[in-house]
Short mmCIF file of C-alpha atoms and ligand atoms in Angstrom, two decimals:
data_model
loop_
_atom_site.label_atom_id
_atom_site.label_comp_id
_atom_site.label_asym_id
_atom_site.label_seq_id
_atom_site.Cartn_x
_atom_site.Cartn_y
_atom_site.Cartn_z
CA MET W 1 -11.53 156.10 155.80
CA ASP W 2 -10.60 159.50 154.38
CA ARG W 3 -11.83 161.96 157.04
CA HIS W 4 -11.91 164.76 154.48
CA ARG W 5 -14.98 163.12 152.92
CA TRP W 6 -16.93 164.26 156.02
CA LEU W 7 -15.86 167.84 155.86
CA PRO W 8 -18.04 170.30 153.93
CA SER W 9 -16.82 170.96 150.40
CA PRO W 10 -14.98 174.23 150.12
CA ALA W 11 -16.91 176.96 148.33
CA PRO W 12 -15.96 177.04 144.63
CA ARG W 13 -12.99 179.28 144.04
CA GLY W 14 -11.67 180.73 140.85
CA VAL W 15 -8.26 179.44 139.93
CA ALA W 16 -5.62 182.03 139.09
CA GLY W 17 -5.58 182.52 135.34
CA MET W 18 -8.89 180.73 134.91
CA PRO W 19 -11.43 182.47 132.71
CA ALA W 20 -14.70 183.69 134.22
CA PRO W 21 -17.78 181.46 133.90
CA PRO W 22 -20.29 182.36 131.17
CA LEU W 23 -22.85 185.13 131.61
CA GLU W 24 -25.75 182.70 132.23
CA VAL W 25 -23.94 181.10 135.18
CA VAL W 26 -23.20 184.48 136.77
CA MET W 27 -26.82 185.56 136.21
CA ALA W 28 -28.13 182.40 137.80
CA ARG W 29 -26.03 182.90 140.95
CA LEU W 30 -27.15 186.49 141.28
CA ALA W 31 -30.80 185.59 140.68
CA ALA W 32 -30.60 182.78 143.26
CA ALA W 33 -29.27 185.34 145.77
CA GLY W 34 -32.33 187.53 145.13
CA CYS W 35 -30.82 190.21 142.87
CA VAL W 36 -33.74 191.64 140.93
CA ALA W 37 -31.67 192.90 137.98
CA ALA W 38 -29.45 189.80 137.80
CA ASP W 39 -28.93 190.12 134.04
CA GLU W 40 -27.68 193.73 134.19
CA GLU W 41 -25.60 193.09 137.30
CA ALA W 42 -23.96 190.03 135.70
CA VAL W 43 -22.88 192.12 132.73
CA GLU W 44 -21.48 194.82 135.05
CA LEU W 45 -19.59 192.35 137.22
CA LEU W 46 -18.09 190.58 134.20
CA ALA W 47 -17.01 193.92 132.74
CA ALA W 48 -15.57 195.17 136.06
CA THR W 49 -13.51 192.01 136.58
CA GLY W 50 -12.29 191.84 132.99
CA GLY W 51 -13.13 188.17 132.50
CA ASP W 52 -10.78 187.10 135.31
CA GLY W 53 -12.20 184.02 137.09
CA PRO W 54 -10.89 184.59 140.65
CA ALA W 55 -11.68 188.31 140.57
CA LEU W 56 -15.22 187.56 139.42
CA GLU W 57 -15.65 184.93 142.13
CA ALA W 58 -14.58 187.41 144.81
CA ALA W 59 -16.93 190.05 143.38
CA LEU W 60 -19.83 187.61 143.23
CA ARG W 61 -19.38 186.60 146.85
CA ARG W 62 -19.47 190.23 147.95
CA ARG W 63 -22.61 190.87 145.91
CA VAL W 64 -24.33 187.68 147.10
CA ALA W 65 -23.57 188.84 150.67
CA GLY W 66 -25.55 192.01 149.88
CA GLU W 67 -22.85 194.64 149.30
CA PRO W 68 -24.03 197.38 146.93
CA LEU W 69 -23.00 196.64 143.35
CA ALA W 70 -21.41 200.09 143.04
CA TRP W 71 -19.00 199.36 145.92
CA ILE W 72 -17.82 196.28 144.05
CA THR W 73 -17.56 197.72 140.54
CA GLY W 74 -16.41 201.08 141.95
CA THR W 75 -18.85 203.20 139.95
CA VAL W 76 -22.49 203.98 139.32
CA ARG W 77 -24.09 205.76 136.37
CA PHE W 78 -25.75 209.05 137.32
CA CYS W 79 -27.15 211.57 134.81
CA GLY W 80 -24.92 209.99 132.17
CA HIS W 81 -21.72 210.27 134.26
CA ASP W 82 -19.67 207.44 135.73
CA VAL W 83 -19.53 208.39 139.41
CA ARG W 84 -16.89 206.71 141.56
CA VAL W 85 -18.40 205.24 144.74
CA ASP W 86 -15.98 204.01 147.41
CA PRO W 87 -17.03 201.30 149.87
CA GLY W 88 -18.91 202.82 152.80
CA VAL W 89 -20.23 205.76 150.78
CA TYR W 90 -23.96 206.14 150.00
CA VAL W 91 -24.72 205.03 146.43
CA PRO W 92 -26.38 207.81 144.37
CA ARG W 93 -29.92 206.80 143.35
CA PRO W 94 -31.71 207.31 140.01
CA GLN W 95 -34.49 209.29 141.74
CA THR W 96 -31.95 212.01 142.56
CA GLU W 97 -31.27 212.69 138.86
CA GLU W 98 -34.33 214.95 138.70
CA LEU W 99 -32.98 217.16 141.48
CA ALA W 100 -29.57 217.32 139.78
CA GLY W 101 -31.21 218.24 136.46
CA ARG W 102 -33.28 221.00 138.07
CA ALA W 103 -30.23 222.41 139.84
CA ALA W 104 -28.25 222.39 136.56
CA ASP W 105 -31.12 224.19 134.78
CA LEU W 106 -31.19 226.90 137.45
CA LEU W 107 -27.42 227.36 137.31
CA ARG W 108 -27.51 227.53 133.51
CA SER W 109 -30.13 230.28 133.71
CA LEU W 110 -27.98 232.20 136.23
CA GLY W 111 -24.95 231.97 133.94
CA ALA W 112 -21.19 232.19 134.46
CA GLY W 113 -20.07 233.06 137.96
CA ALA W 114 -23.04 231.43 139.69
CA ARG W 115 -22.19 229.47 142.82
CA ALA W 116 -23.72 226.33 144.23
CA VAL W 117 -23.31 224.42 147.48
CA ASP W 118 -24.18 220.73 147.57
CA LEU W 119 -24.88 219.91 151.22
CA CYS W 120 -24.63 216.20 152.12
CA THR W 121 -22.74 215.62 148.89
CA GLY W 122 -21.85 211.94 149.46
CA ALA W 123 -19.90 210.75 146.41
CA GLY W 124 -20.63 214.15 144.84
CA ALA W 125 -23.10 212.99 142.18
CA VAL W 126 -25.29 216.12 142.17
CA ALA W 127 -22.23 218.39 142.13
CA ILE W 128 -20.64 216.37 139.31
CA HIS W 129 -23.70 216.82 137.14
CA CYS W 130 -23.96 220.56 137.85
CA MET W 131 -20.26 221.07 137.08
CA ALA W 132 -20.48 219.08 133.85
CA ALA W 133 -23.70 220.75 132.70
CA VAL W 134 -22.56 224.30 133.49
CA PRO W 135 -18.75 224.38 133.55
CA ALA W 136 -18.60 228.11 134.33
CA VAL W 137 -20.15 227.71 137.80
CA LEU W 138 -18.38 227.02 141.07
CA VAL W 139 -19.76 224.10 143.05
CA VAL W 140 -18.65 223.18 146.57
CA GLY W 141 -19.67 219.94 148.27
CA VAL W 142 -19.96 219.34 152.02
CA ASP W 143 -20.24 216.06 153.88
CA CYS W 144 -19.73 215.16 157.53
CA ASP W 145 -18.29 211.75 156.63
CA PRO W 146 -14.59 211.96 155.70
CA ARG W 147 -14.92 208.83 153.50
CA ALA W 148 -17.65 210.50 151.46
CA ALA W 149 -15.71 213.78 151.23
CA ARG W 150 -12.61 211.89 150.01
CA CYS W 151 -14.71 210.06 147.43
CA ALA W 152 -16.30 213.32 146.19
CA ARG W 153 -12.84 214.88 145.86
CA ARG W 154 -11.68 211.88 143.83
CA ASN W 155 -14.67 212.62 141.61
CA GLY W 156 -13.32 216.12 141.07
CA VAL W 157 -15.66 217.95 143.45
CA ARG W 158 -14.21 220.63 145.78
CA THR W 159 -15.41 219.22 149.06
CA VAL W 160 -15.12 220.14 152.71
CA VAL W 161 -15.77 217.90 155.68
CA GLY W 162 -18.30 219.66 157.85
CA ASP W 163 -21.69 219.78 159.53
CA LEU W 164 -23.99 221.06 156.76
CA GLY W 165 -23.11 224.69 155.95
CA ALA W 166 -21.48 225.58 159.29
CA SER W 167 -18.03 226.18 157.76
CA LEU W 168 -19.28 228.25 154.81
CA ALA W 169 -19.75 232.01 154.64
CA ALA W 170 -23.17 233.63 154.64
CA ARG W 171 -24.58 234.70 151.23
CA CYS W 172 -22.05 232.58 149.33
CA ALA W 173 -24.42 230.65 147.06
CA ASP W 174 -27.11 231.10 144.41
CA VAL W 175 -28.24 227.49 144.64
CA VAL W 176 -28.14 225.06 147.57
CA THR W 177 -28.85 221.40 146.86
CA ALA W 178 -29.36 218.78 149.55
CA VAL W 179 -30.05 215.09 149.43
CA SER W 180 -29.78 214.83 153.20
CA PRO W 181 -31.01 211.91 155.31
CA TYR W 182 -34.83 212.02 155.22
CA VAL W 183 -36.06 208.52 156.04
CA PRO W 184 -38.10 208.50 159.29
CA THR W 185 -36.30 206.29 161.82
CA ALA W 186 -39.24 203.87 162.08
CA ALA W 187 -39.30 203.47 158.27
CA LEU W 188 -35.64 202.36 158.11
CA ALA W 189 -36.89 198.85 158.90
CA TYR W 190 -38.78 198.80 155.58
CA LEU W 191 -35.73 199.55 153.45
CA PRO W 192 -34.26 196.58 151.57
CA ALA W 193 -32.28 194.35 153.94
CA ASP W 194 -29.03 194.97 152.03
CA VAL W 195 -29.43 198.73 152.36
CA GLN W 196 -30.03 198.41 156.11
CA ARG W 197 -27.07 196.09 156.55
CA HIS W 198 -24.51 197.93 154.44
CA GLU W 199 -25.27 201.58 153.70
CA PRO W 200 -24.31 204.15 156.36
CA ARG W 201 -27.11 205.01 158.76
CA THR W 202 -25.92 208.62 158.93
CA ALA W 203 -26.84 208.86 155.25
CA LEU W 204 -30.40 207.69 155.78
CA ASP W 205 -31.80 208.30 159.26
CA GLY W 206 -33.78 211.53 159.38
CA GLY W 207 -35.23 211.15 162.90
CA ALA W 208 -38.86 210.81 163.99
CA ASP W 209 -40.53 212.43 160.95
CA GLY W 210 -37.47 212.19 158.69
CA LEU W 211 -36.94 215.95 158.73
CA ASP W 212 -34.40 216.45 161.55
CA VAL W 213 -31.52 217.13 159.15
CA VAL W 214 -33.73 218.65 156.43
CA ARG W 215 -34.92 221.38 158.87
CA ARG W 216 -31.30 222.20 159.63
CA VAL W 217 -30.64 222.27 155.86
CA VAL W 218 -33.43 224.85 155.46
CA ALA W 219 -32.02 227.03 158.26
CA ASP W 220 -28.49 226.78 156.81
CA ALA W 221 -29.70 227.45 153.26
CA ALA W 222 -31.48 230.61 154.47
CA ARG W 223 -28.08 231.84 155.69
CA LEU W 224 -25.98 230.60 152.73
CA LEU W 225 -28.20 231.82 149.91
CA ARG W 226 -27.99 235.22 148.31
CA PRO W 227 -31.32 237.07 147.98
CA GLY W 228 -33.48 235.27 145.41
CA GLY W 229 -31.35 232.10 145.55
CA TRP W 230 -32.79 228.61 145.35
CA LEU W 231 -32.91 225.60 147.66
CA LEU W 232 -33.57 222.16 146.18
CA ALA W 233 -34.06 219.37 148.70
CA GLU W 234 -34.93 215.71 148.20
CA LEU W 235 -37.96 214.54 150.20
CA GLY W 236 -40.47 211.69 150.25
CA ALA W 237 -44.01 210.76 151.33
CA ASP W 238 -45.86 213.93 152.46
CA GLN W 239 -42.81 215.71 153.83
CA ASP W 240 -43.43 218.76 151.60
CA VAL W 241 -46.57 219.52 153.62
CA LEU W 242 -44.69 219.16 156.92
CA LEU W 243 -41.81 221.31 155.69
CA HIS W 244 -43.83 224.12 154.10
CA PRO W 245 -44.41 226.22 157.28
CA PHE W 246 -40.77 225.83 158.24
CA LEU W 247 -39.67 227.05 154.78
CA GLU W 248 -41.95 230.09 155.13
CA GLU W 249 -40.61 230.85 158.62
CA HIS W 250 -37.13 230.98 157.10
CA GLY W 251 -38.13 233.41 154.37
CA PHE W 252 -38.65 230.98 151.49
CA GLY W 253 -41.45 231.45 148.99
CA THR W 254 -42.33 229.94 145.59
CA VAL W 255 -42.28 226.47 147.15
CA THR W 256 -42.69 223.88 144.39
CA PRO W 257 -42.76 220.15 145.02
CA TRP W 258 -41.95 217.68 142.25
CA ARG W 259 -43.14 214.10 141.85
CA ASP W 260 -42.05 211.05 139.89
CA GLY W 261 -44.05 209.24 137.18
CA GLU W 262 -45.97 207.33 139.85
CA GLY W 263 -47.03 210.50 141.65
CA ASP W 264 -44.66 210.04 144.60
CA LEU W 265 -43.07 213.15 146.08
CA ARG W 266 -39.34 213.36 145.26
CA GLY W 267 -38.35 216.83 146.30
CA VAL W 268 -39.09 220.48 146.71
CA SER W 269 -37.60 223.70 145.41
CA ALA W 270 -37.98 226.96 147.28
CA ARG W 271 -36.80 230.50 146.60
CA ALA W 272 -35.16 232.73 149.17
CA ALA W 273 -36.77 236.14 149.58
CA GLY W 274 -35.22 239.27 148.29
CA ARG W 275 -35.11 239.55 144.52
C1 LIG G 18 -28.63 210.25 151.37
S1 LIG G 18 -26.90 210.56 151.28
C2 LIG G 18 -26.85 211.56 149.79
C3 LIG G 18 -25.50 211.66 149.16
C4 LIG G 18 -25.50 212.37 147.80
N1 LIG G 18 -26.05 213.71 147.87
C5 LIG G 18 -26.26 211.56 146.78
O1 LIG G 18 -27.37 211.93 146.39
O2 LIG G 18 -25.72 210.54 146.36
C6 LIG G 18 -26.73 211.73 152.61
C7 LIG G 18 -25.30 212.20 152.89
O3 LIG G 18 -25.40 213.19 153.92
C8 LIG G 18 -24.29 213.10 154.77
N2 LIG G 18 -24.67 213.78 156.01
C9 LIG G 18 -25.53 213.37 156.97
N3 LIG G 18 -25.63 214.29 157.94
C10 LIG G 18 -24.82 215.33 157.59
C11 LIG G 18 -24.48 216.57 158.19
N4 LIG G 18 -25.02 216.96 159.36
N5 LIG G 18 -23.60 217.38 157.55
C12 LIG G 18 -23.05 217.00 156.37
N6 LIG G 18 -23.31 215.82 155.76
C13 LIG G 18 -24.20 215.00 156.36
C14 LIG G 18 -24.03 211.61 154.86
O4 LIG G 18 -22.70 211.35 155.25
C15 LIG G 18 -24.33 211.16 153.41
O5 LIG G 18 -23.16 211.15 152.63
#
């Protein structure tokens, strides 16, 4: 008897030079793995692998195992820009586009010569949008993760590796943006399983009430901002209420939260005293 009959069949592999399977087949595999936007992801994976069977098979296996799509295709769309996202780097989310748009509007109103610091820049998505929207401004990104800083630099953002604004001079910025970790530690368990398994915890974990890093952002922004400068920080749940007294203690006024179409808090802008 042929003993190989009793061994499990090898997983299907693409054969070098073989064309990729049709869109419907790719969609079906993604849907079976629980991908909610299987149709869009199938199109992206086929495009990223250029119709090459083995490359598509390798990409599909990574995706089915839960890796973020952007790590596999290498990019994500953000505010109309293709942002490079290297494996291991937090994937910019659509909900952050509002913060990026608000920061760009502020910089546009300040005009040429305005300066912005994007704390916790990750792949640099917010900075990329500000630089593209207002080319005459200087934007500097900071991230504590060297992989993220390298990725942001590859995206054309001047980026330093550092702990928030520690390495930057006082009064160097008109606008400080920050999508820092703000998920309360206990709520990490409710994030999608793939996010928990793959995305870096240092990008997400904000401590007991989610505001450990955000409070440090506020303190740093108070030092980095010129009089009358603006802080824009991404938040969730009711964190604006918790943060308000802390913003006031650090000299911020004109505190304005913003919400998405479903009424959920997405962030807050606050103006430094002095102008
Ligand atoms: C939620 S991600 C946001 C990335 C990016 N701003 C975006 O929207 O795509 C948070 C980022 O903050 C960085 N980070 C966490 N703590 C930091 C710290 N103390 N100093 C600088 N960066 C930090 C993480 O490495 C991660 O890249």
